[in-house]
PDB file of C-alpha atoms in Angstrom:
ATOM      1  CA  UNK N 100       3.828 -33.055  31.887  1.00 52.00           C
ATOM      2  CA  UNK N 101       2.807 -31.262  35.259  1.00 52.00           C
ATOM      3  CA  UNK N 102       0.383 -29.381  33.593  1.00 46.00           C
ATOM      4  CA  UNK N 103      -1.190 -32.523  32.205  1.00 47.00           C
ATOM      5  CA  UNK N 104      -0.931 -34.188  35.953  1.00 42.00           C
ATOM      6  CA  UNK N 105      -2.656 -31.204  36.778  1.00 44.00           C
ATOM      7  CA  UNK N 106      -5.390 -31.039  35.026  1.00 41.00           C
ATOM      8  CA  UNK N 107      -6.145 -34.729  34.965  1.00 40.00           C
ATOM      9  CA  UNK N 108      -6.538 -33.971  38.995  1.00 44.00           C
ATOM     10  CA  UNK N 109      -8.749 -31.081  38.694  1.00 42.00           C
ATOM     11  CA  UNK N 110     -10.781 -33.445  35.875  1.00 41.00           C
ATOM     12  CA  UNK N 111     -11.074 -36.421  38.374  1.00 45.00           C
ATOM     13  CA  UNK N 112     -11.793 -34.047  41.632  1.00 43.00           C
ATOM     14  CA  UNK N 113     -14.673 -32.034  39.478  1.00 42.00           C
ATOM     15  CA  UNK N 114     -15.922 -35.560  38.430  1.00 42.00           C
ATOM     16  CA  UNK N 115     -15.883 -37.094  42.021  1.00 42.00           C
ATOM     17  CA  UNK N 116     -17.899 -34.033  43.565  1.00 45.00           C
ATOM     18  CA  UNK N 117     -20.262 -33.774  40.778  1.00 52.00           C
ATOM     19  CA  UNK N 118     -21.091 -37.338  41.927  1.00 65.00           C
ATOM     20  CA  UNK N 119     -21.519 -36.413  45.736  1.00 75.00           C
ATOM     21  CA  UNK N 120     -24.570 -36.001  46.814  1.00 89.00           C
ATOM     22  CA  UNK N 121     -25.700 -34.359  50.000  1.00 93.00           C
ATOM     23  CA  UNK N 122     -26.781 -36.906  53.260  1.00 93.00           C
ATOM     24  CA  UNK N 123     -28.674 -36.113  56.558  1.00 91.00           C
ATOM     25  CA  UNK N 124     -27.809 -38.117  59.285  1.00 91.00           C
ATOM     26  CA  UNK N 125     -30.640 -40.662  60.493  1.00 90.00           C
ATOM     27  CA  UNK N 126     -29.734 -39.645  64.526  1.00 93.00           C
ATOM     28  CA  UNK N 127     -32.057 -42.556  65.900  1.00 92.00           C
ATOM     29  CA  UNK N 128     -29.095 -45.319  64.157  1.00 93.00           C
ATOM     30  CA  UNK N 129     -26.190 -42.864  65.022  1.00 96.00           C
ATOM     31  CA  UNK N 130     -24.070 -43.057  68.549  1.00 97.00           C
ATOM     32  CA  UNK N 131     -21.189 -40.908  68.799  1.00 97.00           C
ATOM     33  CA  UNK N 132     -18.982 -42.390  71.503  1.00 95.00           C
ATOM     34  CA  UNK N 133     -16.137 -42.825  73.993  1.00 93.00           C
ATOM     35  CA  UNK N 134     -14.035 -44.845  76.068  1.00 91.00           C
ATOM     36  CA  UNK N 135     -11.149 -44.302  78.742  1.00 87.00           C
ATOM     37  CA  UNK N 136      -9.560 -46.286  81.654  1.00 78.00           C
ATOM     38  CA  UNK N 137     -10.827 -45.753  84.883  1.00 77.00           C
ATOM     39  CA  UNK N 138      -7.944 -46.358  87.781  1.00 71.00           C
ATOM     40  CA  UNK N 139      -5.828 -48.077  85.060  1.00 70.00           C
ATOM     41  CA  UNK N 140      -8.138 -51.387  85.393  1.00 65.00           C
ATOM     42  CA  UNK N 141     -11.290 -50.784  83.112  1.00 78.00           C
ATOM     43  CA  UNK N 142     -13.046 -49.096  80.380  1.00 87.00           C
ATOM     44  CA  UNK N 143     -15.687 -46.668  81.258  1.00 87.00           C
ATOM     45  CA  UNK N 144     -17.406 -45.990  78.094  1.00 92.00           C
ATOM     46  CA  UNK N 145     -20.028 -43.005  77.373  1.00 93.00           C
ATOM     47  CA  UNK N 146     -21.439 -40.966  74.591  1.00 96.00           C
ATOM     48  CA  UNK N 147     -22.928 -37.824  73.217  1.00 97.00           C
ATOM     49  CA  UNK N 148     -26.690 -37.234  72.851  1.00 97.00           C
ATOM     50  CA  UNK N 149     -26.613 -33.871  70.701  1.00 97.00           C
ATOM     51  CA  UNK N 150     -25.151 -33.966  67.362  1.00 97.00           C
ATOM     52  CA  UNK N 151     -25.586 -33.311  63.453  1.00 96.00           C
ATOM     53  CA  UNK N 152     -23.526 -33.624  60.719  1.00 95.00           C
ATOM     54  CA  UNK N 153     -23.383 -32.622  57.022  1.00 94.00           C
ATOM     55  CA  UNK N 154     -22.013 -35.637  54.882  1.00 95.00           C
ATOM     56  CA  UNK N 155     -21.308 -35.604  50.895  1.00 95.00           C
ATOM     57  CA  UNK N 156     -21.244 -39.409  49.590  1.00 94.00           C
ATOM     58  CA  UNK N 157     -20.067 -40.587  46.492  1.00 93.00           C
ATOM     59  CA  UNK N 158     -21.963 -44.222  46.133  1.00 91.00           C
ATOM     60  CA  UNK N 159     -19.697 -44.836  42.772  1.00 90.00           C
ATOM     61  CA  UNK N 160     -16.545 -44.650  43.970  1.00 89.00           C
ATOM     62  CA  UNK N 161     -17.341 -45.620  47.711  1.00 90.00           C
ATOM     63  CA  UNK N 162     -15.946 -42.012  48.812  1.00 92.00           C
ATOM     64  CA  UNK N 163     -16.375 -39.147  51.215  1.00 94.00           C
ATOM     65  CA  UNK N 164     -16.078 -35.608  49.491  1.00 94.00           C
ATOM     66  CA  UNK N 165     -17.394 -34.465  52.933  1.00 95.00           C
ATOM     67  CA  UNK N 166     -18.027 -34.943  56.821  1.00 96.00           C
ATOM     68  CA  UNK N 167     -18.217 -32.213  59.108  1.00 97.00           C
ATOM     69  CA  UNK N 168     -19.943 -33.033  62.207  1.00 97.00           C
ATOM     70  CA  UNK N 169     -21.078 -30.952  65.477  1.00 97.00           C
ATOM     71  CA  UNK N 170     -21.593 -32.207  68.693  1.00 97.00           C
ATOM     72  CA  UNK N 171     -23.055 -30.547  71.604  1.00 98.00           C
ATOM     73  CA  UNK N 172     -20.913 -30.480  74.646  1.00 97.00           C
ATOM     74  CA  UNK N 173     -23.397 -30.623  77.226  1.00 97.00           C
ATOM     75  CA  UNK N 174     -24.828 -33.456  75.916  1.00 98.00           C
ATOM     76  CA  UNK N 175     -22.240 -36.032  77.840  1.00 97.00           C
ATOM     77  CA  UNK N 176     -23.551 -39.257  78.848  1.00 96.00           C
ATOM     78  CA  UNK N 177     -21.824 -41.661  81.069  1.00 94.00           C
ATOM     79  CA  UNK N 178     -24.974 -43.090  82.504  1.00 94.00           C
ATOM     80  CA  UNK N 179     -23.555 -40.946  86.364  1.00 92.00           C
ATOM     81  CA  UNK N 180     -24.970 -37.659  86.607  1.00 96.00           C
ATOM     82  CA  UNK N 181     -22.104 -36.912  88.614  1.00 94.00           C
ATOM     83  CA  UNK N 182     -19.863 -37.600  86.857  1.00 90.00           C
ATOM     84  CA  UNK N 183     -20.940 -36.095  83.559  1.00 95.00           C
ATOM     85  CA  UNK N 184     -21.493 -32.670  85.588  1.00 97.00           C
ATOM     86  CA  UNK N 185     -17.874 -33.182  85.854  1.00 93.00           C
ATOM     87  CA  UNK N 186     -17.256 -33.880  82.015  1.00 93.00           C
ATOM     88  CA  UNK N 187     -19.248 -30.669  81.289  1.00 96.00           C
ATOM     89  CA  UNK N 188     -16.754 -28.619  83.443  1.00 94.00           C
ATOM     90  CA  UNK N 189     -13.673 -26.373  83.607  1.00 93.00           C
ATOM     91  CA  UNK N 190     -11.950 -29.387  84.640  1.00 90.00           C
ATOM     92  CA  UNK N 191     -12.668 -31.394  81.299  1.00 91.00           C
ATOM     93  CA  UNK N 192     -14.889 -29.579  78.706  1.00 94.00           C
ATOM     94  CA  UNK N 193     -15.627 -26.620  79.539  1.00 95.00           C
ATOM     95  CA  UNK N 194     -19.090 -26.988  78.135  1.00 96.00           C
ATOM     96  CA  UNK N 195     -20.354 -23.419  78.919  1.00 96.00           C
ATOM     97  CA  UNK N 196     -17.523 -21.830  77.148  1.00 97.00           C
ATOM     98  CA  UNK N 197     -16.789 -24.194  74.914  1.00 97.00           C
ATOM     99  CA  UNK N 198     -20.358 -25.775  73.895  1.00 97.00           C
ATOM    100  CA  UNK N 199     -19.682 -27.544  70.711  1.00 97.00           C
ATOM    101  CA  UNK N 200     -17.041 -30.331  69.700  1.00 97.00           C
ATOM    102  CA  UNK N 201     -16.433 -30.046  65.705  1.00 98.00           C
ATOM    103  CA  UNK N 202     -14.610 -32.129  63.183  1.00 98.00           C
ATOM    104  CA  UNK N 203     -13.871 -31.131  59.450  1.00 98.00           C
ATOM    105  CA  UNK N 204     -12.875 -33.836  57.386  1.00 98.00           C
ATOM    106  CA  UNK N 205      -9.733 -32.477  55.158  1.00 97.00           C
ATOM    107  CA  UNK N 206      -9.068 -35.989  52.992  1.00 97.00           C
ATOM    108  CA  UNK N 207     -10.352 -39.265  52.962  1.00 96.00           C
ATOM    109  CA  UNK N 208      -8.024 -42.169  51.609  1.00 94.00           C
ATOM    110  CA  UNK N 209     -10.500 -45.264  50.445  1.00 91.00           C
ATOM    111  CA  UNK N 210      -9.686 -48.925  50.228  1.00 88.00           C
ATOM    112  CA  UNK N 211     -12.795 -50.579  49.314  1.00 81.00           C
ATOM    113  CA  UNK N 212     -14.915 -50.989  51.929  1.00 84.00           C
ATOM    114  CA  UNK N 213     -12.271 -49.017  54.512  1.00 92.00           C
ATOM    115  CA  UNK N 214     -10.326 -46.354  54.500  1.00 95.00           C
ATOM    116  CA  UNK N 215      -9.086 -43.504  56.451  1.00 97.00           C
ATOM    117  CA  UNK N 216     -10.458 -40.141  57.160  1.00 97.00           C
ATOM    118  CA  UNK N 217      -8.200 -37.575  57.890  1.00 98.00           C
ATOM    119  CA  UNK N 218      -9.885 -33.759  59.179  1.00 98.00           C
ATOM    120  CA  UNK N 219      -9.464 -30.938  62.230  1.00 98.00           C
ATOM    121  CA  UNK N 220     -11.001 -32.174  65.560  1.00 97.00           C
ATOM    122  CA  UNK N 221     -11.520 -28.940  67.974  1.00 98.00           C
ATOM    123  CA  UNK N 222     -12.240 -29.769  71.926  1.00 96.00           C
ATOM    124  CA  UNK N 223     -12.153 -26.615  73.874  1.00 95.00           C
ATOM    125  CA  UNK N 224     -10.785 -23.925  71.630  1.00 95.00           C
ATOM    126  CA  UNK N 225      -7.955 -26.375  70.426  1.00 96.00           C
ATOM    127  CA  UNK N 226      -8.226 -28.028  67.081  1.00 98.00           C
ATOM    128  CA  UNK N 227      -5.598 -30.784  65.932  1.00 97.00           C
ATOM    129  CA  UNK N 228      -5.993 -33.223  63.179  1.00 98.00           C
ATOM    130  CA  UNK N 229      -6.834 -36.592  63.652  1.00 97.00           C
ATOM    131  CA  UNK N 230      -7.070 -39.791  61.514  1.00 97.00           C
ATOM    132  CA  UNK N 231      -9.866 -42.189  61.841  1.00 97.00           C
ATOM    133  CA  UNK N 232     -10.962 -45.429  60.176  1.00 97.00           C
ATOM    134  CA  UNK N 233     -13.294 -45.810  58.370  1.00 96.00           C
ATOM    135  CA  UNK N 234     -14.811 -49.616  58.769  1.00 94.00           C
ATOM    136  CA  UNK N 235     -17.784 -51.988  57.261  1.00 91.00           C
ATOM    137  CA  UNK N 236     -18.872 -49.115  55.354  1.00 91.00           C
ATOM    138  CA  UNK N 237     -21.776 -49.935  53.358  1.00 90.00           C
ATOM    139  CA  UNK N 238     -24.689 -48.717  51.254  1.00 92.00           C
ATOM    140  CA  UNK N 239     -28.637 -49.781  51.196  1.00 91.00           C
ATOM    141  CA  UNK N 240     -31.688 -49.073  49.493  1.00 92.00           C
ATOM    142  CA  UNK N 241     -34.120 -48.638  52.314  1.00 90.00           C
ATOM    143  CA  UNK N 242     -38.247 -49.943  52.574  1.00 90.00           C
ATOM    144  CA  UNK N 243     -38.775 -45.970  51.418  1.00 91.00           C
ATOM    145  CA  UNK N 244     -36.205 -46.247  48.120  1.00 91.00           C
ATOM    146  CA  UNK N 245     -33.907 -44.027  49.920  1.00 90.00           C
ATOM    147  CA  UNK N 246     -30.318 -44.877  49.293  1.00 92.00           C
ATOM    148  CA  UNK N 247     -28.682 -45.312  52.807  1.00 93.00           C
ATOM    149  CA  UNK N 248     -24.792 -45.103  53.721  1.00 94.00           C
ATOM    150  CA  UNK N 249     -23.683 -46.660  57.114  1.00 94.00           C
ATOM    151  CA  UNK N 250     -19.855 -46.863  58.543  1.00 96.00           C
ATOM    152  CA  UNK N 251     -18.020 -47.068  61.672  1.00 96.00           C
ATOM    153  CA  UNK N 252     -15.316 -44.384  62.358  1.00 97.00           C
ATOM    154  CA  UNK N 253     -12.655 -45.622  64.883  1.00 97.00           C
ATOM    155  CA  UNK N 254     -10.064 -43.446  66.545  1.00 97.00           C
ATOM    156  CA  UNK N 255      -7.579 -42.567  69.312  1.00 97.00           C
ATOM    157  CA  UNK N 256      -6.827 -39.352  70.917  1.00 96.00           C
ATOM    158  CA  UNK N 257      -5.006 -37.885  74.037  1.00 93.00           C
ATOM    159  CA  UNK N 258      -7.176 -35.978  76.243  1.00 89.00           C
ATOM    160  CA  UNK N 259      -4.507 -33.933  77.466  1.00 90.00           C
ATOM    161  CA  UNK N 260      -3.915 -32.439  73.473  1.00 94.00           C
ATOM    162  CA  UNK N 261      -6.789 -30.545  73.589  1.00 93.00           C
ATOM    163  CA  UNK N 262      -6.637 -28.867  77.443  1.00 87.00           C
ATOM    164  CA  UNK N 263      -8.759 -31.775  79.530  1.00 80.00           C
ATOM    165  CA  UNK N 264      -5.809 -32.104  81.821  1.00 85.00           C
ATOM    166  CA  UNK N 265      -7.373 -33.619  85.390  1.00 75.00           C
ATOM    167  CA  UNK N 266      -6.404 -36.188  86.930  1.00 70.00           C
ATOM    168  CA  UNK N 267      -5.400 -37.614  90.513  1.00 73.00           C
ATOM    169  CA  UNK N 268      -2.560 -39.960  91.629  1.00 73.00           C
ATOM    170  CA  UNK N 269      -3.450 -43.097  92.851  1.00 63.00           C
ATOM    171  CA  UNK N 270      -2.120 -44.361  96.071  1.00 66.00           C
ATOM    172  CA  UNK N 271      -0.283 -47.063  94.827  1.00 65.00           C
ATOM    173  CA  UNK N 272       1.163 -45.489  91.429  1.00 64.00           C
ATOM    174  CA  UNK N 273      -1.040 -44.626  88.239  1.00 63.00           C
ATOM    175  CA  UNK N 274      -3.513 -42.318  87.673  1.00 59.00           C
ATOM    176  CA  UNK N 275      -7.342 -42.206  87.890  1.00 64.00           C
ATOM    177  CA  UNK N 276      -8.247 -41.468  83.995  1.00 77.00           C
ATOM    178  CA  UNK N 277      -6.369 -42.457  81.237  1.00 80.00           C
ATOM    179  CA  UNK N 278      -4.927 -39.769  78.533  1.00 84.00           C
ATOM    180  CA  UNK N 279      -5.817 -42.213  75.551  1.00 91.00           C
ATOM    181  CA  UNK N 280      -9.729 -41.671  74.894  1.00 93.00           C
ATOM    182  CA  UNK N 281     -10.928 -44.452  71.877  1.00 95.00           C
ATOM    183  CA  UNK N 282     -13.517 -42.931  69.473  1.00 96.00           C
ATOM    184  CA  UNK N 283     -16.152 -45.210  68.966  1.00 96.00           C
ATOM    185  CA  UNK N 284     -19.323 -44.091  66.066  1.00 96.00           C
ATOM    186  CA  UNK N 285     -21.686 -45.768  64.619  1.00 97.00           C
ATOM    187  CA  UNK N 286     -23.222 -43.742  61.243  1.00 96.00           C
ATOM    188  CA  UNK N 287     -26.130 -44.048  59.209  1.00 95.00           C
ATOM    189  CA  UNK N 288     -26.497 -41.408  56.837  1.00 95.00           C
ATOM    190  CA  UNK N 289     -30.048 -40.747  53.973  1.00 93.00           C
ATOM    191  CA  UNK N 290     -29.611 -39.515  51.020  1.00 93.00           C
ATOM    192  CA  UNK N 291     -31.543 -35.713  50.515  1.00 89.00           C
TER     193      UNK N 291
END
C-alpha cells in the first residue's frame, strides 16, 4: 500500500510539473514592498527597485511548482535618501556585503484562488523559512495573447531574525523601529 501511495505521488508531481510552464516577471506591474512602525505610532512603508524572479505556473491546477526571486539590496526606497543610506548599511542590510535578498519557494499549499507559499528567505547571510499568502491570484489573456498570472504575496517577519538589530529607546518607553516588518508584493508574471 505505501508503495502504491508512492507512486501515485511521484505520478501526480511528474504530471503537475509537466504542466508548469516557465514565467518572466513583467517588472513595470511588480512592487516588492515593506512596512514597519516608526516610534510605535505609524507605518513607514518603502520598497525595492531591483529585482527578478524565475516563476513556474501551473494555469490547470492554479499552482506554483516554482518562485525564486532576487532582490537587490541597494535598491531600498523609502522616498528619504537618508534614511535608505541607513537601510543599505552595517546597521540594517549590509548591502555591500550582503547585496542580494533571495527567497526559494520549498511548497506551495493552494486553496482556489489563495493559498500559502512556504520557501527560505536569506537577509544578510541568514536564511529562515517563511510562509506567505498567496491572495486574488488570477490569470489573463493579455491584448498580445500572452497568458498572464498576477497575485499578491503577504507576509510578516522579525527584523531582528535575520541580524538588522538597531534600534534606539525612546524617552518615554518604546523603541524607534518596530521588529515586525509586513511584506507587501504585488506580481504580474508572462508566460515565455
Amino acid at each position: 500500500m505505501k508503495l502504491i501511495t508512492k507512486i501515485l505521488a511521484v505520478s501526480a508531481l511528474t504530471f503537475s510539473l509537466a504542466n508548469a510552464t516557465p514565467h518572466s516577471l513583467d517588472v513595470a506591474h511588480t512592487e516588492v514592498g515593506f512596512s514597519v512602525k516608526h516610534l510605535m505610532i505609524t507605518n513607514v512603508k518603502g520598497e525595492f527597485t531591483d529585482f527578478g524572479a524565475d516563476i513556474d505556473f501551473d494555469y490547470k491546477t492554479k499552482t506554483f511548482n516554482k518562485l525564486n526571486a532576487t532582490i537587490q539590496t541597494k535598491s531600498v526606497d523609502t522616498g528619504i535618501v537618508k534614511r535608505d543610506n541607513h537601510l543599505r548599511s552595517e546597521d540594517f542590510f549590509l548591502a555591500e556585503k550582503h547585496p542580494q535578498i533571495t527567497f526559494n519557494m520549498k511548497s506551495y499549499e493552494a486553496d482556489g484562488d489563495e493559498g500559502i507559499m512556504t520557501g527560505d528567505l536569506t537577509i544578510r547571510g541568514t536564511t529562515k523559512e517563511v510562509k506567505l499568502q498567496v491572495e486574488d491570484l488570477g490569470t489573463v489573456k493579455d491584448f498580445e495573447g500572452n497568458n498572464r498570472v498576477g497575485f499578491s504575496l503577504r507576509g510578516k517577519i522579525n527584523r531582528t531574525d535575520f541580524g538588522l538589530k538597531w534600534n534606539k529607546a525612546l524617552e518615554l518607553g518604546g523603541l524607534a523601529v518596530g521588529e515586525k516588518v509586513k511584506l507587501i508584493i504585488e506580481v504580474e508574471a508572462v508566460e515565455k
